[in-house]
Amino acid sequence: VQLVESGGGLAQAGGSLRLSCTVSWFTFDDGAIGWFRQAPGKEREGVSAFSLRDAKTFYAESVKGRFTISVDYDKKTMYLEMKSLQPEDTARYYCAAEPKIYSDYLTFEWYTDWGQGTEVTVSS
């Protein structure tokens, strides 16, 4: 599976950005696709995930109510709408896909296919 992110950039605190991830194919009945991020000097962390089995969504506590994940099956694209951005959201954001996953959707170790990432910088 090939994944390509886009949409990163610079935003001011309180602003918004939308990330996109084009996926070569995702017909995984038991899989998931998700967004992860890694700030300098920190471990990669799960931001949000979308279960392809039942369309359930998952969010890290730090982004609940501010970020929204969505999928356009026709366009084979996943989005992450980010609002009320904060400087601590600054990181490289990656999209990832996993053909079989049943729990811990925000655990990056479970995902096998990754994009190259896109930078998000939020200034205060």
C-alpha positions as protocol buffer text, in pm:
chain_id: "A"
residue {
  index: 1
  type: VAL
  ca { x: 0 y: 0 z: 0 }
}
residue {
  index: 2
  type: GLN
  ca { x: 131 y: 342 z: -93 }
}
residue {
  index: 3
  type: LEU
  ca { x: 32 y: 646 z: 108 }
}
residue {
  index: 4
  type: VAL
  ca { x: 103 y: 1009 z: 24 }
}
residue {
  index: 5
  type: GLU
  ca { x: 32 y: 1293 z: 265 }
}
residue {
  index: 6
  type: SER
  ca { x: -26 y: 1654 z: 178 }
}
residue {
  index: 7
  type: GLY
  ca { x: -165 y: 1968 z: 335 }
}
residue {
  index: 8
  type: GLY
  ca { x: 87 y: 2042 z: 606 }
}
residue {
  index: 9
  type: GLY
  ca { x: 227 y: 2388 z: 659 }
}
residue {
  index: 10
  type: LEU
  ca { x: 241 y: 2678 z: 896 }
}
residue {
  index: 11
  type: ALA
  ca { x: -53 y: 2793 z: 1106 }
}
residue {
  index: 12
  type: GLN
  ca { x: -101 y: 3032 z: 1391 }
}
residue {
  index: 13
  type: ALA
  ca { x: -233 y: 2917 z: 1725 }
}
residue {
  index: 14
  type: GLY
  ca { x: -608 y: 2889 z: 1701 }
}
residue {
  index: 15
  type: GLY
  ca { x: -592 y: 2834 z: 1328 }
}
residue {
  index: 16
  type: SER
  ca { x: -683 y: 2538 z: 1111 }
}
residue {
  index: 17
  type: LEU
  ca { x: -524 y: 2302 z: 862 }
}
residue {
  index: 18
  type: ARG
  ca { x: -648 y: 2002 z: 669 }
}
residue {
  index: 19
  type: LEU
  ca { x: -423 y: 1709 z: 595 }
}
residue {
  index: 20
  type: SER
  ca { x: -491 y: 1464 z: 316 }
}
residue {
  index: 21
  type: CYS
  ca { x: -361 y: 1113 z: 263 }
}
residue {
  index: 22
  type: THR
  ca { x: -410 y: 940 z: -68 }
}
residue {
  index: 23
  type: VAL
  ca { x: -402 y: 563 z: -36 }
}
residue {
  index: 24
  type: SER
  ca { x: -326 y: 335 z: -330 }
}
residue {
  index: 25
  type: TRP
  ca { x: -598 y: 98 z: -215 }
}
residue {
  index: 26
  type: PHE
  ca { x: -783 y: 17 z: 104 }
}
residue {
  index: 27
  type: THR
  ca { x: -1018 y: -269 z: 76 }
}
residue {
  index: 28
  type: PHE
  ca { x: -912 y: -419 z: 404 }
}
residue {
  index: 29
  type: ASP
  ca { x: -1225 y: -552 z: 568 }
}
residue {
  index: 30
  type: ASP
  ca { x: -1048 y: -579 z: 901 }
}
residue {
  index: 31
  type: GLY
  ca { x: -807 y: -296 z: 864 }
}
residue {
  index: 32
  type: ALA
  ca { x: -763 y: 62 z: 962 }
}
residue {
  index: 33
  type: ILE
  ca { x: -597 y: 379 z: 847 }
}
residue {
  index: 34
  type: GLY
  ca { x: -478 y: 648 z: 1078 }
}
residue {
  index: 35
  type: TRP
  ca { x: -282 y: 961 z: 1149 }
}
residue {
  index: 36
  type: PHE
  ca { x: 24 y: 970 z: 1368 }
}
residue {
  index: 37
  type: ARG
  ca { x: 267 y: 1243 z: 1455 }
}
residue {
  index: 38
  type: GLN
  ca { x: 616 y: 1282 z: 1582 }
}
residue {
  index: 39
  type: ALA
  ca { x: 756 y: 1598 z: 1733 }
}
residue {
  index: 40
  type: PRO
  ca { x: 1133 y: 1653 z: 1755 }
}
residue {
  index: 41
  type: GLY
  ca { x: 1279 y: 1451 z: 2038 }
}
residue {
  index: 42
  type: LYS
  ca { x: 954 y: 1272 z: 2109 }
}
residue {
  index: 43
  type: GLU
  ca { x: 815 y: 933 z: 2031 }
}
residue {
  index: 44
  type: ARG
  ca { x: 566 y: 886 z: 1750 }
}
residue {
  index: 45
  type: GLU
  ca { x: 211 y: 900 z: 1881 }
}
residue {
  index: 46
  type: GLY
  ca { x: -131 y: 813 z: 1752 }
}
residue {
  index: 47
  type: VAL
  ca { x: -355 y: 1107 z: 1668 }
}
residue {
  index: 48
  type: SER
  ca { x: -661 y: 955 z: 1508 }
}
residue {
  index: 49
  type: ALA
  ca { x: -766 y: 636 z: 1334 }
}
residue {
  index: 50
  type: PHE
  ca { x: -1051 y: 508 z: 1121 }
}
residue {
  index: 51
  type: SER
  ca { x: -1166 y: 148 z: 1128 }
}
residue {
  index: 52
  type: LEU
  ca { x: -1240 y: 24 z: 777 }
}
residue {
  index: 53
  type: ARG
  ca { x: -1447 y: -260 z: 923 }
}
residue {
  index: 54
  type: ASP
  ca { x: -1712 y: -50 z: 1095 }
}
residue {
  index: 55
  type: ALA
  ca { x: -1619 y: 315 z: 1028 }
}
residue {
  index: 56
  type: LYS
  ca { x: -1551 y: 381 z: 1396 }
}
residue {
  index: 57
  type: THR
  ca { x: -1317 y: 667 z: 1468 }
}
residue {
  index: 58
  type: PHE
  ca { x: -1061 y: 702 z: 1743 }
}
residue {
  index: 59
  type: TYR
  ca { x: -887 y: 1009 z: 1879 }
}
residue {
  index: 60
  type: ALA
  ca { x: -606 y: 1084 z: 2117 }
}
residue {
  index: 61
  type: GLU
  ca { x: -727 y: 1273 z: 2422 }
}
residue {
  index: 62
  type: SER
  ca { x: -513 y: 1569 z: 2327 }
}
residue {
  index: 63
  type: VAL
  ca { x: -699 y: 1626 z: 1999 }
}
residue {
  index: 64
  type: LYS
  ca { x: -1056 y: 1526 z: 2085 }
}
residue {
  index: 65
  type: GLY
  ca { x: -1300 y: 1796 z: 1991 }
}
residue {
  index: 66
  type: ARG
  ca { x: -1043 y: 1973 z: 1774 }
}
residue {
  index: 67
  type: PHE
  ca { x: -946 y: 1718 z: 1506 }
}
residue {
  index: 68
  type: THR
  ca { x: -1177 y: 1522 z: 1279 }
}
residue {
  index: 69
  type: ILE
  ca { x: -1083 y: 1221 z: 1069 }
}
residue {
  index: 70
  type: SER
  ca { x: -1278 y: 1127 z: 759 }
}
residue {
  index: 71
  type: VAL
  ca { x: -1248 y: 902 z: 457 }
}
residue {
  index: 72
  type: ASP
  ca { x: -1361 y: 947 z: 99 }
}
residue {
  index: 73
  type: TYR
  ca { x: -1373 y: 596 z: -44 }
}
residue {
  index: 74
  type: ASP
  ca { x: -1427 y: 712 z: -401 }
}
residue {
  index: 75
  type: LYS
  ca { x: -1116 y: 928 z: -389 }
}
residue {
  index: 76
  type: LYS
  ca { x: -924 y: 676 z: -177 }
}
residue {
  index: 77
  type: THR
  ca { x: -832 y: 965 z: 47 }
}
residue {
  index: 78
  type: MET
  ca { x: -826 y: 1012 z: 421 }
}
residue {
  index: 79
  type: TYR
  ca { x: -845 y: 1357 z: 576 }
}
residue {
  index: 80
  type: LEU
  ca { x: -758 y: 1510 z: 909 }
}
residue {
  index: 81
  type: GLU
  ca { x: -933 y: 1837 z: 974 }
}
residue {
  index: 82
  type: MET
  ca { x: -742 y: 2019 z: 1247 }
}
residue {
  index: 83
  type: LYS
  ca { x: -894 y: 2316 z: 1425 }
}
residue {
  index: 84
  type: SER
  ca { x: -795 y: 2526 z: 1725 }
}
residue {
  index: 85
  type: LEU
  ca { x: -435 y: 2433 z: 1659 }
}
residue {
  index: 86
  type: GLN
  ca { x: -189 y: 2476 z: 1942 }
}
residue {
  index: 87
  type: PRO
  ca { x: 191 y: 2502 z: 1937 }
}
residue {
  index: 88
  type: GLU
  ca { x: 208 y: 2154 z: 2091 }
}
residue {
  index: 89
  type: ASP
  ca { x: 47 y: 2018 z: 1774 }
}
residue {
  index: 90
  type: THR
  ca { x: 370 y: 2100 z: 1591 }
}
residue {
  index: 91
  type: ALA
  ca { x: 506 y: 1775 z: 1450 }
}
residue {
  index: 92
  type: ARG
  ca { x: 557 y: 1569 z: 1140 }
}
residue {
  index: 93
  type: TYR
  ca { x: 228 y: 1399 z: 1063 }
}
residue {
  index: 94
  type: TYR
  ca { x: 217 y: 1057 z: 904 }
}
residue {
  index: 95
  type: CYS
  ca { x: -65 y: 851 z: 766 }
}
residue {
  index: 96
  type: ALA
  ca { x: -52 y: 477 z: 799 }
}
residue {
  index: 97
  type: ALA
  ca { x: -251 y: 171 z: 701 }
}
residue {
  index: 98
  type: GLU
  ca { x: -283 y: -173 z: 849 }
}
residue {
  index: 99
  type: PRO
  ca { x: -481 y: -455 z: 680 }
}
residue {
  index: 100
  type: LYS
  ca { x: -569 y: -638 z: 1001 }
}
residue {
  index: 101
  type: ILE
  ca { x: -620 y: -465 z: 1331 }
}
residue {
  index: 102
  type: TYR
  ca { x: -880 y: -526 z: 1597 }
}
residue {
  index: 103
  type: SER
  ca { x: -782 y: -305 z: 1890 }
}
residue {
  index: 104
  type: ASP
  ca { x: -538 y: -36 z: 2002 }
}
residue {
  index: 105
  type: TYR
  ca { x: -599 y: 157 z: 1682 }
}
residue {
  index: 106
  type: LEU
  ca { x: -376 y: 443 z: 1796 }
}
residue {
  index: 107
  type: THR
  ca { x: -74 y: 225 z: 1860 }
}
residue {
  index: 108
  type: PHE
  ca { x: 173 y: 300 z: 1585 }
}
residue {
  index: 109
  type: GLU
  ca { x: 356 y: -31 z: 1621 }
}
residue {
  index: 110
  type: TRP
  ca { x: 57 y: -216 z: 1473 }
}
residue {
  index: 111
  type: TYR
  ca { x: 71 y: -31 z: 1141 }
}
residue {
  index: 112
  type: THR
  ca { x: 279 y: -168 z: 857 }
}
residue {
  index: 113
  type: ASP
  ca { x: 245 y: 82 z: 573 }
}
residue {
  index: 114
  type: TRP
  ca { x: 346 y: 446 z: 615 }
}
residue {
  index: 115
  type: GLY
  ca { x: 362 y: 764 z: 417 }
}
residue {
  index: 116
  type: GLN
  ca { x: 660 y: 999 z: 417 }
}
residue {
  index: 117
  type: GLY
  ca { x: 491 y: 1251 z: 639 }
}
residue {
  index: 118
  type: THR
  ca { x: 405 y: 1619 z: 617 }
}
residue {
  index: 119
  type: GLU
  ca { x: 522 y: 1895 z: 850 }
}
residue {
  index: 120
  type: VAL
  ca { x: 281 y: 2096 z: 1060 }
}
residue {
  index: 121
  type: THR
  ca { x: 414 y: 2399 z: 1246 }
}
residue {
  index: 122
  type: VAL
  ca { x: 193 y: 2600 z: 1477 }
}
residue {
  index: 123
  type: SER
  ca { x: 323 y: 2935 z: 1597 }
}
residue {
  index: 124
  type: SER
  ca { x: 208 y: 3102 z: 1916 }
}
